[in-house]
mmCIF file of C-alpha atoms in Angstrom:
data_model
loop_
_atom_site.group_PDB
_atom_site.id
_atom_site.type_symbol
_atom_site.label_atom_id
_atom_site.label_comp_id
_atom_site.label_asym_id
_atom_site.label_seq_id
_atom_site.Cartn_x
_atom_site.Cartn_y
_atom_site.Cartn_z
ATOM 1 C CA MET D 1 19.845 -20.384 26.016
ATOM 2 C CA GLU D 2 18.722 -22.334 22.972
ATOM 3 C CA LYS D 3 15.781 -20.863 21.149
ATOM 4 C CA THR D 4 12.594 -22.878 20.726
ATOM 5 C CA GLU D 5 11.289 -23.785 17.295
ATOM 6 C CA LYS D 6 8.380 -21.413 17.858
ATOM 7 C CA ARG D 7 10.746 -18.567 18.675
ATOM 8 C CA LEU D 8 12.868 -19.228 15.586
ATOM 9 C CA HIS D 9 9.736 -19.328 13.465
ATOM 10 C CA PHE D 10 8.652 -16.006 14.910
ATOM 11 C CA GLU D 11 12.033 -14.417 14.243
ATOM 12 C CA ASN D 12 11.908 -15.670 10.662
ATOM 13 C CA GLU D 13 8.485 -14.079 10.275
ATOM 14 C CA ILE D 14 9.981 -10.757 11.371
ATOM 15 C CA LEU D 15 12.998 -11.065 9.091
ATOM 16 C CA SER D 16 10.839 -11.899 6.075
ATOM 17 C CA SER D 17 8.623 -8.870 6.820
ATOM 18 C CA LEU D 18 11.440 -6.331 7.165
ATOM 19 C CA ASP D 19 11.197 -4.863 3.646
ATOM 20 C CA SER D 20 7.475 -4.483 4.047
ATOM 21 C CA MET D 21 7.797 -2.994 7.532
ATOM 22 C CA TYR D 22 10.406 -0.514 6.356
ATOM 23 C CA ARG D 23 8.175 0.696 3.531
ATOM 24 C CA TYR D 24 5.253 1.174 5.899
ATOM 25 C CA ALA D 25 7.550 2.974 8.350
ATOM 26 C CA LEU D 26 8.722 5.248 5.528
ATOM 27 C CA HIS D 27 5.109 6.028 4.748
ATOM 28 C CA LEU D 28 4.414 6.894 8.378
ATOM 29 C CA THR D 29 7.551 8.919 9.095
ATOM 30 C CA ARG D 30 8.444 10.166 5.585
ATOM 31 C CA ASN D 31 12.084 10.022 6.632
ATOM 32 C CA PRO D 32 14.528 7.107 6.087
ATOM 33 C CA GLU D 33 16.325 7.563 9.401
ATOM 34 C CA ASP D 34 13.114 7.786 11.416
ATOM 35 C CA ALA D 35 11.744 4.820 9.461
ATOM 36 C CA SER D 36 14.725 2.658 10.453
ATOM 37 C CA ASP D 37 14.326 3.714 14.097
ATOM 38 C CA LEU D 38 10.625 2.880 13.973
ATOM 39 C CA VAL D 39 11.300 -0.574 12.529
ATOM 40 C CA GLN D 40 13.906 -1.261 15.218
ATOM 41 C CA GLU D 41 11.577 -0.193 18.012
ATOM 42 C CA THR D 42 8.754 -2.260 16.517
ATOM 43 C CA CYS D 43 10.976 -5.333 16.299
ATOM 44 C CA ALA D 44 12.204 -4.842 19.864
ATOM 45 C CA ARG D 45 8.621 -4.703 21.140
ATOM 46 C CA ALA D 46 7.531 -7.627 18.997
ATOM 47 C CA LEU D 47 10.400 -9.766 20.298
ATOM 48 C CA LYS D 48 9.477 -8.900 23.884
ATOM 49 C CA ALA D 49 5.859 -9.872 23.204
ATOM 50 C CA ALA D 50 6.750 -12.961 21.166
ATOM 51 C CA ASN D 51 4.979 -15.280 23.598
ATOM 52 C CA ARG D 52 1.695 -13.564 22.712
ATOM 53 C CA PHE D 53 2.081 -14.342 19.026
ATOM 54 C CA ARG D 54 0.091 -17.381 17.888
ATOM 55 C CA THR D 55 1.694 -19.467 15.150
ATOM 56 C CA GLY D 56 -0.534 -19.593 12.104
ATOM 57 C CA THR D 57 -1.910 -16.083 12.523
ATOM 58 C CA ASN D 58 -0.958 -13.208 10.262
ATOM 59 C CA ALA D 59 2.435 -12.132 11.623
ATOM 60 C CA ARG D 60 2.829 -9.237 9.221
ATOM 61 C CA ALA D 61 -0.538 -7.729 10.200
ATOM 62 C CA TRP D 62 0.433 -8.108 13.864
ATOM 63 C CA LEU D 63 3.783 -6.382 13.273
ATOM 64 C CA PHE D 64 2.120 -3.561 11.336
ATOM 65 C CA ALA D 65 -0.359 -3.054 14.179
ATOM 66 C CA ILE D 66 2.519 -2.815 16.678
ATOM 67 C CA MET D 67 4.300 -0.355 14.400
ATOM 68 C CA LYS D 68 1.228 1.826 14.046
ATOM 69 C CA ASN D 69 0.821 1.958 17.829
ATOM 70 C CA VAL D 70 4.498 2.736 18.405
ATOM 71 C CA PHE D 71 4.335 5.500 15.814
ATOM 72 C CA LEU D 72 1.167 7.002 17.289
ATOM 73 C CA ASN D 73 2.603 6.926 20.797
ATOM 74 C CA GLN D 74 5.834 8.570 19.661
ATOM 75 C CA ARG D 75 3.917 11.187 17.746
ATOM 76 C CA ARG D 76 1.661 11.931 20.701
ATOM 77 C CA ALA D 77 4.694 12.309 22.926
ATOM 78 C CA LYS D 78 6.397 14.681 20.498
ATOM 79 C CA SER D 79 3.420 16.821 19.566
ATOM 80 C CA THR D 80 0.413 18.357 21.205
ATOM 81 C CA GLY D 81 -1.438 15.111 20.979
ATOM 82 C CA GLU D 82 -2.598 15.521 17.433
ATOM 83 C CA ILE D 83 -3.515 12.194 15.889
ATOM 84 C CA PRO D 84 -2.967 11.771 12.156
ATOM 85 C CA SER D 85 -6.151 11.984 10.197
ATOM 86 C CA ASP D 86 -5.621 8.421 8.935
ATOM 87 C CA TRP D 87 -7.203 6.983 11.975
ATOM 88 C CA THR D 88 -9.736 9.583 12.969
ATOM 89 C CA GLU D 89 -11.303 11.103 9.918
ATOM 90 C CA ASP D 90 -13.803 9.573 7.597
ATOM 91 C CA VAL D 91 -13.924 10.520 3.993
ATOM 92 C CA GLU D 92 -16.832 10.874 1.663
ATOM 93 C CA THR D 93 -17.469 7.794 -0.389
ATOM 94 C CA GLY D 94 -17.966 7.704 -4.089
ATOM 95 C CA ASP D 95 -16.380 6.102 -7.070
ATOM 96 C CA GLN D 96 -14.128 8.469 -8.925
ATOM 97 C CA ARG D 97 -14.016 7.270 -12.492
ATOM 98 C CA PHE D 98 -11.807 8.759 -15.043
ATOM 99 C CA SER D 99 -11.465 8.524 -18.717
ATOM 100 C CA GLY D 100 -8.652 6.678 -20.437
ATOM 101 C CA SER D 101 -7.995 9.857 -22.394
ATOM 102 C CA ILE D 102 -6.062 11.298 -19.427
ATOM 103 C CA TRP D 103 -3.084 9.066 -20.174
ATOM 104 C CA PRO D 104 -0.415 10.729 -22.295
ATOM 105 C CA GLN D 105 0.193 9.283 -25.726
ATOM 106 C CA PRO D 106 2.002 7.246 -26.818
ATOM 107 C CA PHE D 107 1.160 5.389 -23.638
ATOM 108 C CA GLU D 108 4.074 2.935 -23.857
ATOM 109 C CA ILE D 109 6.627 5.775 -23.923
ATOM 110 C CA PHE D 110 4.931 7.475 -20.965
ATOM 111 C CA LEU D 111 5.061 4.204 -19.028
ATOM 112 C CA LYS D 112 8.704 3.621 -19.905
ATOM 113 C CA ASP D 113 9.692 7.159 -18.864
ATOM 114 C CA LEU D 114 8.010 6.927 -15.480
ATOM 115 C CA MET D 115 10.564 7.174 -12.674
ATOM 116 C CA ARG D 116 10.402 6.365 -8.971
ATOM 117 C CA GLU D 117 10.912 10.063 -8.161
ATOM 118 C CA ASP D 118 7.723 10.943 -10.062
ATOM 119 C CA ILE D 119 5.752 8.350 -8.137
ATOM 120 C CA GLU D 120 7.171 9.388 -4.774
ATOM 121 C CA ARG D 121 6.305 12.985 -5.566
ATOM 122 C CA ALA D 122 2.744 11.975 -6.440
ATOM 123 C CA MET D 123 2.491 9.856 -3.282
ATOM 124 C CA ASN D 124 3.532 12.871 -1.208
ATOM 125 C CA GLU D 125 0.699 14.860 -2.756
ATOM 126 C CA LEU D 126 -1.879 12.366 -1.477
ATOM 127 C CA SER D 127 -3.516 12.906 1.891
ATOM 128 C CA ASP D 128 -2.406 10.602 4.711
ATOM 129 C CA ASP D 129 -5.787 8.846 4.507
ATOM 130 C CA PHE D 130 -5.380 7.885 0.881
ATOM 131 C CA ARG D 131 -1.665 7.147 1.078
ATOM 132 C CA SER D 132 -2.106 4.755 4.008
ATOM 133 C CA VAL D 133 -4.683 2.682 2.216
ATOM 134 C CA PHE D 134 -2.719 2.645 -1.047
ATOM 135 C CA VAL D 135 0.461 1.529 0.730
ATOM 136 C CA LEU D 136 -1.259 -1.196 2.740
ATOM 137 C CA CYS D 137 -3.474 -2.596 -0.018
ATOM 138 C CA ASP D 138 -1.475 -2.097 -3.183
ATOM 139 C CA VAL D 139 2.163 -1.941 -2.142
ATOM 140 C CA GLU D 140 1.992 -4.417 0.755
ATOM 141 C CA GLY D 141 -0.854 -6.596 -0.508
ATOM 142 C CA PHE D 142 -3.171 -6.530 2.493
ATOM 143 C CA SER D 143 -6.826 -7.269 1.742
ATOM 144 C CA TYR D 144 -9.535 -4.626 2.201
ATOM 145 C CA ALA D 145 -10.594 -6.408 5.407
ATOM 146 C CA GLU D 146 -7.064 -6.599 6.829
ATOM 147 C CA THR D 147 -6.450 -2.927 6.011
ATOM 148 C CA ALA D 148 -9.764 -1.938 7.590
ATOM 149 C CA GLU D 149 -8.830 -3.752 10.792
ATOM 150 C CA LEU D 150 -5.369 -2.237 10.876
ATOM 151 C CA LEU D 151 -6.596 1.330 10.340
ATOM 152 C CA GLN D 152 -9.798 0.861 12.381
ATOM 153 C CA ILE D 153 -12.026 2.081 9.571
ATOM 154 C CA PRO D 154 -14.899 0.397 7.684
ATOM 155 C CA VAL D 155 -14.128 -1.814 4.685
ATOM 156 C CA GLY D 156 -16.207 0.511 2.487
ATOM 157 C CA THR D 157 -13.960 3.399 3.453
ATOM 158 C CA VAL D 158 -10.853 1.395 2.562
ATOM 159 C CA ARG D 159 -12.386 0.619 -0.809
ATOM 160 C CA SER D 160 -13.372 4.190 -1.638
ATOM 161 C CA ARG D 161 -10.078 5.667 -0.408
ATOM 162 C CA LEU D 162 -8.087 3.140 -2.408
ATOM 163 C CA HIS D 163 -10.011 3.805 -5.594
ATOM 164 C CA ARG D 164 -9.621 7.544 -5.221
ATOM 165 C CA ALA D 165 -5.951 7.256 -4.330
ATOM 166 C CA ARG D 166 -5.278 5.253 -7.475
ATOM 167 C CA ALA D 167 -7.232 7.699 -9.623
ATOM 168 C CA SER D 168 -5.397 10.665 -8.092
ATOM 169 C CA LEU D 169 -1.982 9.074 -8.632
ATOM 170 C CA GLN D 170 -2.716 8.229 -12.247
ATOM 171 C CA SER D 171 -4.113 11.699 -12.890
ATOM 172 C CA MET D 172 -1.113 13.464 -11.345
ATOM 173 C CA LEU D 173 1.454 11.320 -13.143
ATOM 174 C CA SER D 174 -0.313 11.810 -16.446
ATOM 175 C CA GLN D 175 -0.752 15.537 -15.995
ATOM 176 C CA TRP D 176 2.853 16.163 -14.966
ATOM 177 C CA TYR D 177 4.158 14.133 -17.867
ATOM 178 C CA SER D 178 1.937 15.981 -20.321
ATOM 179 C CA GLU D 179 3.143 19.283 -18.937
ATOM 180 C CA GLY D 180 6.743 18.157 -19.356
ATOM 181 C CA LEU D 181 7.421 18.090 -15.643
ATOM 182 C CA GLY D 182 7.439 14.388 -15.020
ATOM 183 C CA GLY D 183 9.698 13.138 -17.757
ATOM 184 C CA MET Z 1 -21.011 2.419 -24.106
ATOM 185 C CA GLY Z 2 -23.092 -0.651 -23.283
ATOM 186 C CA PRO Z 3 -24.166 -2.163 -19.960
ATOM 187 C CA GLU Z 4 -21.155 -4.480 -19.871
ATOM 188 C CA CYS Z 5 -18.817 -1.503 -20.331
ATOM 189 C CA LEU Z 6 -20.544 0.139 -17.357
ATOM 190 C CA PHE Z 7 -20.124 -3.080 -15.377
ATOM 191 C CA VAL Z 8 -16.372 -2.938 -16.050
ATOM 192 C CA LEU Z 9 -16.234 0.730 -15.013
ATOM 193 C CA ASP Z 10 -18.107 -0.071 -11.820
ATOM 194 C CA ASN Z 11 -15.846 -2.958 -10.902
ATOM 195 C CA TYR Z 12 -12.354 -2.533 -12.363
ATOM 196 C CA ASN Z 13 -10.813 -1.302 -9.122
ATOM 197 C CA ASP Z 14 -12.007 -4.294 -7.136
ATOM 198 C CA TYR Z 15 -10.936 -6.502 -10.032
ATOM 199 C CA VAL Z 16 -7.408 -5.072 -9.867
ATOM 200 C CA SER Z 17 -7.409 -5.573 -6.085
ATOM 201 C CA GLY Z 18 -8.427 -9.209 -6.446
ATOM 202 C CA GLU Z 19 -11.472 -8.405 -4.309
ATOM 203 C CA LEU Z 20 -14.113 -9.104 -6.952
ATOM 204 C CA ASP Z 21 -15.985 -12.408 -6.665
ATOM 205 C CA ARG Z 22 -15.228 -15.123 -9.179
ATOM 206 C CA ASP Z 23 -18.389 -14.666 -11.270
ATOM 207 C CA SER Z 24 -17.952 -10.921 -11.552
ATOM 208 C CA SER Z 25 -14.265 -11.307 -12.410
ATOM 209 C CA ALA Z 26 -15.189 -13.750 -15.171
ATOM 210 C CA ARG Z 27 -17.794 -11.256 -16.413
ATOM 211 C CA VAL Z 28 -15.139 -8.506 -16.608
ATOM 212 C CA GLU Z 29 -12.763 -10.834 -18.452
ATOM 213 C CA ARG Z 30 -15.453 -11.983 -20.883
ATOM 214 C CA HIS Z 31 -16.289 -8.412 -21.747
ATOM 215 C CA ILE Z 32 -12.741 -7.159 -22.242
ATOM 216 C CA SER Z 33 -12.113 -10.076 -24.592
ATOM 217 C CA VAL Z 34 -14.728 -8.657 -26.970
ATOM 218 C CA CYS Z 35 -14.583 -4.894 -26.301
ATOM 219 C CA PRO Z 36 -11.385 -3.178 -27.560
ATOM 220 C CA ASN Z 37 -12.145 0.066 -25.704
ATOM 221 C CA CYS Z 38 -12.506 -1.625 -22.336
ATOM 222 C CA GLU Z 39 -9.552 -3.881 -23.037
ATOM 223 C CA THR Z 40 -7.343 -0.860 -23.764
ATOM 224 C CA PHE Z 41 -8.677 1.028 -20.765
ATOM 225 C CA LEU Z 42 -8.156 -1.812 -18.297
ATOM 226 C CA GLY Z 43 -4.828 -2.831 -19.833
ATOM 227 C CA ARG Z 44 -3.388 0.670 -19.506
ATOM 228 C CA TYR Z 45 -4.835 1.193 -16.060
ATOM 229 C CA MET Z 46 -3.275 -2.061 -14.837
ATOM 230 C CA ALA Z 47 0.042 -1.370 -16.553
ATOM 231 C CA LEU Z 48 0.401 2.053 -14.920
ATOM 232 C CA HIS Z 49 -0.809 0.728 -11.587
ATOM 233 C CA GLY Z 50 1.618 -2.199 -11.800
ATOM 234 C CA LYS Z 51 4.596 0.022 -12.561
ATOM 235 C CA THR Z 52 3.656 2.432 -9.769
ATOM 236 C CA VAL Z 53 3.534 -0.372 -7.207
ATOM 237 C CA GLN Z 54 6.694 -2.017 -8.534
ATOM 238 C CA LEU Z 55 8.717 1.197 -8.177
ATOM 239 C CA LEU Z 56 7.471 1.727 -4.630
ATOM 240 C CA ARG Z 57 8.519 -1.744 -3.455
ATOM 241 C CA ILE Z 58 11.962 -0.750 -2.247
ATOM 242 C CA PRO Z 59 13.858 -3.021 0.160
ATOM 243 C CA ALA Z 60 14.893 -2.110 3.694
ATOM 244 C CA PRO Z 61 18.503 -0.916 4.000
ATOM 245 C CA THR Z 62 21.048 -3.687 4.629
ATOM 246 C CA SER Z 63 22.256 -1.836 7.739
ATOM 247 C CA LEU Z 64 18.759 -2.085 9.226
ATOM 248 C CA LYS Z 65 18.509 -5.796 8.439
ATOM 249 C CA ASP Z 66 21.901 -6.400 10.055
ATOM 250 C CA SER Z 67 20.872 -4.419 13.100
ATOM 251 C CA ILE Z 68 17.670 -6.459 13.551
ATOM 252 C CA ALA Z 69 19.608 -9.708 13.115
ATOM 253 C CA ARG Z 70 22.011 -8.611 15.875
ATOM 254 C CA MET Z 71 19.050 -7.715 18.086
ATOM 255 C CA MET Z 72 17.718 -11.244 17.625
ATOM 256 C CA GLU Z 73 21.058 -12.818 18.465
ATOM 257 C CA LYS Z 74 21.116 -10.962 21.762
ATOM 258 C CA ALA Z 75 17.455 -11.649 22.633
#
């Protein structure tokens, strides 16, 4: 059966979101194999529900919402029903400022020496709450409002978690490098 | 540290996110053009943030992309 233009458009939306979906799946599962399985299951469900997708709406946000639900359902089925704190817990608000003096000097060398392994290690030190918001806003480029809708939390919480996540990452990376562990 | 430095400290995160309104963004940019301390601070913050994000933007494995493409062919 020949596919309609709308269907082809929808499939293209999925294909162009695959890198992004895989990264979010990696964040959720913390395991490359599980992440690939989660993306496949998400795509299968999205394709089945393609007729519910409205052209012109944010396909990536829709796919991420499906993925989050699939992940939560799988996790509930596997565990005792514990829901990750991302979607249940609030966090105290407050702007965590830090001084520029935390960055190792010379700064340019520190920046050049920074490796993906250091950043992944720092990401793993973040709580799920902070990591989710950092991944969605900064790595995947969702707005505060889109992230708030996806995680079902207030925009103010997205903002405060993001700011604290960034500060924590920069502090950890700087501290490890200064201690000779990150370089 | 003057009031405009404090304004930058209060708003740099939203500025980096692109979530600061146009007037406030212009105010941040005006200040960093005349304040070396804030310019250095924001420049380094954005450089480290940018590299962090860049290194985390890994692509999906080719095998996964192929598998999804096959799924679409069958659908």
